[in-house]
Short mmCIF file of C-alpha atoms and ligand atoms in Angstrom, two decimals:
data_model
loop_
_atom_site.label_atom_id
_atom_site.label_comp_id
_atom_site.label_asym_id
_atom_site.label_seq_id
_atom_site.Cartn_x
_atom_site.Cartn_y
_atom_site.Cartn_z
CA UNK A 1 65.57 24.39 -130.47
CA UNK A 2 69.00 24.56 -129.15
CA UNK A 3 70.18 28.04 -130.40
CA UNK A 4 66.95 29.54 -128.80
CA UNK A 5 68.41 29.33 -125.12
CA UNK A 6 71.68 31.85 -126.38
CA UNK A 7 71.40 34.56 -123.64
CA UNK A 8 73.62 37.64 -123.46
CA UNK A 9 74.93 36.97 -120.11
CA UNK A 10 76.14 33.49 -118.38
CA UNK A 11 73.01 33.83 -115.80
CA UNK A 12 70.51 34.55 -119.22
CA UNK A 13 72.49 31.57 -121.24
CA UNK A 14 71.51 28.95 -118.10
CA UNK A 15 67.86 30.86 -117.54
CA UNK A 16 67.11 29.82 -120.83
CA UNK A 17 68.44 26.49 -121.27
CA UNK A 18 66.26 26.26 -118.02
CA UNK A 19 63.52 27.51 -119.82
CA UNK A 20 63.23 25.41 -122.30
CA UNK A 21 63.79 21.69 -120.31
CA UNK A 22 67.30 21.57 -121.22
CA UNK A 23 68.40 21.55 -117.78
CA UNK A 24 65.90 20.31 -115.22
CA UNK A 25 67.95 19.89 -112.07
CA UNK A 26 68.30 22.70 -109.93
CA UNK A 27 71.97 21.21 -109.05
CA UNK A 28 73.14 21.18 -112.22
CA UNK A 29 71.48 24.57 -113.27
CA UNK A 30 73.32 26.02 -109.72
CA UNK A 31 76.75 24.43 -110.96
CA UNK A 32 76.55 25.62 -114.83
CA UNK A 33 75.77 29.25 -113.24
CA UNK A 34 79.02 28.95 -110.83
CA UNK A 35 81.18 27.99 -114.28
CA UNK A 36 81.60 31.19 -116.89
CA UNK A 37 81.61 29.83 -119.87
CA UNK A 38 83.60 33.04 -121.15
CA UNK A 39 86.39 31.73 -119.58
CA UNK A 40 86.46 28.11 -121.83
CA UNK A 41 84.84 29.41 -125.05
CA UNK A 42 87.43 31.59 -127.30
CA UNK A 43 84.44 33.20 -129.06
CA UNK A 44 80.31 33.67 -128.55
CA UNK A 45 80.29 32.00 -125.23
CA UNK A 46 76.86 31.82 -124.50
CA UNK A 47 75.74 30.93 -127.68
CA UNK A 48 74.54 27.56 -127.10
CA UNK A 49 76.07 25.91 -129.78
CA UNK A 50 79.60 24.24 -130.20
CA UNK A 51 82.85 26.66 -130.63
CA UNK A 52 86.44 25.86 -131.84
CA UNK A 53 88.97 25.78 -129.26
CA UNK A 54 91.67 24.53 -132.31
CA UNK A 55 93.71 21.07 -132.37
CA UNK A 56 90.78 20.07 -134.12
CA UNK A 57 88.76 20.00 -130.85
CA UNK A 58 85.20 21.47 -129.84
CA UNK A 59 83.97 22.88 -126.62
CA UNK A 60 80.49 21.09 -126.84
CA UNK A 61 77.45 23.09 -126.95
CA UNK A 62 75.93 24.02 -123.48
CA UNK A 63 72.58 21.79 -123.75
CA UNK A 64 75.31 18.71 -124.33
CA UNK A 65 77.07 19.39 -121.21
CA UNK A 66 73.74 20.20 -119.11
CA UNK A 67 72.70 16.64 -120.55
CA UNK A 68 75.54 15.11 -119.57
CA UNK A 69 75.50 16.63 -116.35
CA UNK A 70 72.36 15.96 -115.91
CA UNK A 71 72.49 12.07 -116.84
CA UNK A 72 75.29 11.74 -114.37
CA UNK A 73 73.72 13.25 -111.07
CA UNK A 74 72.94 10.50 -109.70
CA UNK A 75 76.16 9.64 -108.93
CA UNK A 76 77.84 13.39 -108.84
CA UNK A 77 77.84 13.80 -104.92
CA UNK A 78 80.21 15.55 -102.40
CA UNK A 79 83.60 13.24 -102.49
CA UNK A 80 82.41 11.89 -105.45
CA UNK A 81 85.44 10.44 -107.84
CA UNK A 82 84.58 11.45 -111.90
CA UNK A 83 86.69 11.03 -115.21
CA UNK A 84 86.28 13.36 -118.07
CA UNK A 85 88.14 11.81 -120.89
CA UNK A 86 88.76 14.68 -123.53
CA UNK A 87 88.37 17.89 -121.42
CA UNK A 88 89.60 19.79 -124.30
CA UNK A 89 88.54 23.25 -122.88
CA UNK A 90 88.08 22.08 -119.51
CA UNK A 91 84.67 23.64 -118.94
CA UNK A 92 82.34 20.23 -117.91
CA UNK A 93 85.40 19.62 -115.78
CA UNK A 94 84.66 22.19 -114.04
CA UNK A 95 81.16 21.97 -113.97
CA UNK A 96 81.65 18.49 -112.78
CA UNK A 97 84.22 19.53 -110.31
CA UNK A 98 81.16 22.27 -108.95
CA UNK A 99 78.51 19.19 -108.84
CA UNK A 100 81.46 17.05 -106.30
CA UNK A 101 82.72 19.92 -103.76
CA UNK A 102 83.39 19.65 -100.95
CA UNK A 103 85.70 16.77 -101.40
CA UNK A 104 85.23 15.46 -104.80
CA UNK A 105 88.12 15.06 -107.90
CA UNK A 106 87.84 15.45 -110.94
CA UNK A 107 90.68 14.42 -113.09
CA UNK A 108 90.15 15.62 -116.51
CA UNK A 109 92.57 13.19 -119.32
CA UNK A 110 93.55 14.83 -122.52
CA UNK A 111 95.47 13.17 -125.33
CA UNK A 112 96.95 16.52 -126.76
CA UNK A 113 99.07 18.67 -124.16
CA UNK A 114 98.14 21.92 -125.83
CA UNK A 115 94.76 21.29 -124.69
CA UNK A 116 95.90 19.77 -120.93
CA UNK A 117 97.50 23.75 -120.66
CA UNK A 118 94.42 24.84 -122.34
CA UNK A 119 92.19 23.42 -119.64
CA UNK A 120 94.18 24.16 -116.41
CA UNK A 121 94.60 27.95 -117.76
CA UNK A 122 91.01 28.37 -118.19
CA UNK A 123 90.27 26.79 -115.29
CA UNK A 124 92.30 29.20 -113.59
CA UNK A 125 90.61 32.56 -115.05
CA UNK A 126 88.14 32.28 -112.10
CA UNK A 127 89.16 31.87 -108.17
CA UNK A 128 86.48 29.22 -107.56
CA UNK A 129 88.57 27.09 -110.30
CA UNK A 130 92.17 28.32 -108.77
CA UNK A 131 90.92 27.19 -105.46
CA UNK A 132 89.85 23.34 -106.94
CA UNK A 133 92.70 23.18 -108.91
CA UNK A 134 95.15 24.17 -105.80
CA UNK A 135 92.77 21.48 -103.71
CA UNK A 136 93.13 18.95 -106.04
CA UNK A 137 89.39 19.13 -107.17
CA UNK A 138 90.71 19.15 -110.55
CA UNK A 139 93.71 17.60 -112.01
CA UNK A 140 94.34 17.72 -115.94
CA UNK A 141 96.40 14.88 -117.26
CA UNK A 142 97.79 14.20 -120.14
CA UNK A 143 96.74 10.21 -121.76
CA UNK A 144 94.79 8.10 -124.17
CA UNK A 145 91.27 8.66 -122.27
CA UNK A 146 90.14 5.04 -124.29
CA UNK A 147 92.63 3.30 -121.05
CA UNK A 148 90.81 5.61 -119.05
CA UNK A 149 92.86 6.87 -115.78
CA UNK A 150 93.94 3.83 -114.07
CA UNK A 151 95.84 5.83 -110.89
CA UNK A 152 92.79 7.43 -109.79
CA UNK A 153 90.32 4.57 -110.67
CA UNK A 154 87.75 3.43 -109.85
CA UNK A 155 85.29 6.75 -110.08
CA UNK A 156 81.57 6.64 -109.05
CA UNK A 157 80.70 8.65 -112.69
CA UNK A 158 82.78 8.31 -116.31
CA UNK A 159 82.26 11.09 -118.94
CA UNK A 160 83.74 10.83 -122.14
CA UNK A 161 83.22 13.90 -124.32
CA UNK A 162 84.95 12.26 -127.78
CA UNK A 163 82.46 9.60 -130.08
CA UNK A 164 84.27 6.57 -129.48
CA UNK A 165 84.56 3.48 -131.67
CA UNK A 166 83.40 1.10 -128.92
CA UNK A 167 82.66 1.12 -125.06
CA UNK A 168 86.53 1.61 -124.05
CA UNK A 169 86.49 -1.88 -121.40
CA UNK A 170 89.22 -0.14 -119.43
CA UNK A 171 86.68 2.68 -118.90
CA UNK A 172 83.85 0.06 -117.88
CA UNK A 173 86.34 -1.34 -115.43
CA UNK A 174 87.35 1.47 -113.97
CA UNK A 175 83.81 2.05 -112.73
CA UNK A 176 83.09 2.08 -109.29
CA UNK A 177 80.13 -0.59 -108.15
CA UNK A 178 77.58 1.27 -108.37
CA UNK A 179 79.04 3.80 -110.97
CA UNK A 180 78.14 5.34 -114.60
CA UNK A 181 79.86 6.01 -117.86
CA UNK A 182 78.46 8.24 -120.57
CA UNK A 183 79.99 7.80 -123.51
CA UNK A 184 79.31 8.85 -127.20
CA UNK A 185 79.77 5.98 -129.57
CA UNK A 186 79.89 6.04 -133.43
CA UNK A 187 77.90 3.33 -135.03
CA UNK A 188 78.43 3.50 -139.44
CA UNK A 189 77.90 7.39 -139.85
CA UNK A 190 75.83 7.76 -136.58
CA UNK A 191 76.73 8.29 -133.44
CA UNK A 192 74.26 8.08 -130.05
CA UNK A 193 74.79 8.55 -126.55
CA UNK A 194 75.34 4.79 -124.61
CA UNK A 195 74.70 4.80 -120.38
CA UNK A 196 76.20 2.53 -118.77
CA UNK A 197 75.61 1.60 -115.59
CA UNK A 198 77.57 -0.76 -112.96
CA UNK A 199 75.21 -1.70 -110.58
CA UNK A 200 76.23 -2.56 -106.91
CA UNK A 201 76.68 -6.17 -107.87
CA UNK A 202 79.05 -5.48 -110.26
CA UNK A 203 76.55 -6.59 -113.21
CA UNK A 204 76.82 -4.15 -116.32
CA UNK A 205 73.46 -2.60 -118.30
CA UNK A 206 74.04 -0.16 -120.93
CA UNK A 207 71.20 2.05 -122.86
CA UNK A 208 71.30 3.45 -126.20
CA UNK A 209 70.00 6.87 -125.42
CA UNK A 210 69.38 9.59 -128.64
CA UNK A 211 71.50 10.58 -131.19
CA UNK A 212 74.81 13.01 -131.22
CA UNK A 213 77.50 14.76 -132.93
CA UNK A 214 80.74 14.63 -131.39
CA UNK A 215 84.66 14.74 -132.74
CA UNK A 216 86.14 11.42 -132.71
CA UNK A 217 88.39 9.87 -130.25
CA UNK A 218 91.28 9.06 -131.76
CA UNK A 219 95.16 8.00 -131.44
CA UNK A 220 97.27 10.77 -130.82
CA UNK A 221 98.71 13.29 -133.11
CA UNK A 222 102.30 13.10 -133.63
CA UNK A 223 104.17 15.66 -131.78
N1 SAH B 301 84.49 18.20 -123.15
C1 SAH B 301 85.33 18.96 -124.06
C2 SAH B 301 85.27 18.31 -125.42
C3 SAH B 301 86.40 18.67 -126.29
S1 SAH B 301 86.31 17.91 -127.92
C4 SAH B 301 84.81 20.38 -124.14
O1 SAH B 301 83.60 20.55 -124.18
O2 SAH B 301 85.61 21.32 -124.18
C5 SAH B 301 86.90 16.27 -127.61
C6 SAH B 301 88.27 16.22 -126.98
O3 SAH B 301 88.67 14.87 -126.93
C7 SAH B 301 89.34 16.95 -127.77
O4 SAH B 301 89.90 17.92 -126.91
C8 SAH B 301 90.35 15.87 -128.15
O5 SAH B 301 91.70 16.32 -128.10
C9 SAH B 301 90.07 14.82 -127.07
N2 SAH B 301 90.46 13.46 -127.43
C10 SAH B 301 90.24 12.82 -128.62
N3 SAH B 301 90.75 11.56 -128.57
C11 SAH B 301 91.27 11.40 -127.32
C12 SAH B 301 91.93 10.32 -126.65
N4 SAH B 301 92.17 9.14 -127.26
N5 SAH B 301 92.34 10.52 -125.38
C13 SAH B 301 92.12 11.70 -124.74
N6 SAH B 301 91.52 12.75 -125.32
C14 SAH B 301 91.09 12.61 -126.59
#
């Protein structure tokens, strides 16, 4: 299913995930065309499968990041405030960033500072990322994404693009009322996609949602 969308070209990779229900909002189809994913995927970039960026890290294949796109939308506006913990190659934060302009930030929290430089330099191959990055639509920091990013907190949507062992609570917390975290979480040798949601009244719901392969968030490496 998923390796049918590949296209030759960014525009034919998106037509196709299009085609074939992977993405189904026009927003997030519009933002994933504005993002090259040449300039985040070191090798057969619109292939829509997963790709090696090294440290042990993955730039997620593109039907994962339309889906998380997607599953965030509600709550991706202009001057919207998001969290990607684990940008690794940087390209949702982009795509993220896209979904939020004018006015919305995106900080983007990496645990390995390879990867932070990794990010901001691909970020910077195109001018629509120099000119969020010199805005401040995009900020990569380096952290342990499980405490979240308390200085920018709280953020209307949460992404997290690591399996984690458990819903982070410092990542619930830092939710905005109403706000959303998607978040991977391995459960024995699975792993499935949890949504939660803060609703306006600060009560918490979360969904177990289908199942996922992701690279584990972990403690750091030692430098
Ligand atoms: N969204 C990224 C996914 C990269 S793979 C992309 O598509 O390019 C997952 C990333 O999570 C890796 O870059 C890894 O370094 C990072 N990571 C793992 N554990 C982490 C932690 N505790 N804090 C922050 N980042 C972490």
């Amino acid at each position: 299913m998923a390796w049918r969308s590949s296209g030759a070209t960014n525009e034919a990779l998106i037509e196709n995930l299009a085609r074939h229900g992977l993405i189904t909002s026009s927003r997030v189809k519009q933002a994933m065309l504005g993002v090259d994913r040449a300039h985040y995927a070191p090798s057969s970039p619109y292939q829509d499968s997963p790709q090696s960026i090294g440290h042990a890290a993955t730039i997620s294949a593109p039907h994962m990041h339309a889906a998380a796109a997607e599953s965030l939308l509600p709550f991706l506006k202009p001057g919207s405030k998001v969290l990607d913990v684990g940008s690794g190659s940087g390209y949702l934060t982009h795509v993220l960033a896209e979904l939020v302009k004018p006015g919305g930030r995106v900080v983007g929290v990496e645990h390995i500072q390879p990867l932070v430089e990794l990010g901001t330099r691909n970020t910077r191959k195109s001018e629509e990322g120099r000119e969020l990055m010199d805005a401040g639509g995009i900020r990569y920091v380096k952290g342990d994404g499980r405490l979240g990013w308390a200085e920018d907190a709280p953020y209307d949507a949460i992404h997290v693009g690591a399996a984690a062992r458990d819903v982070h609570p410092a990542l619930v917390e830092q939710l905005k009322a109403p706000g959303r975290l998607f978040i991977p979480v391995q459960e024995g040798n699975y792993q499935h996609i949890y949504v939660i949601d803060k609703k306006e009244d600060g009560s918490v719901t979360r969904k177990k949602e289908y199942g996922v392969q992701y690279v584990p968030l972990t403690d750091a490496p030692k430098d």
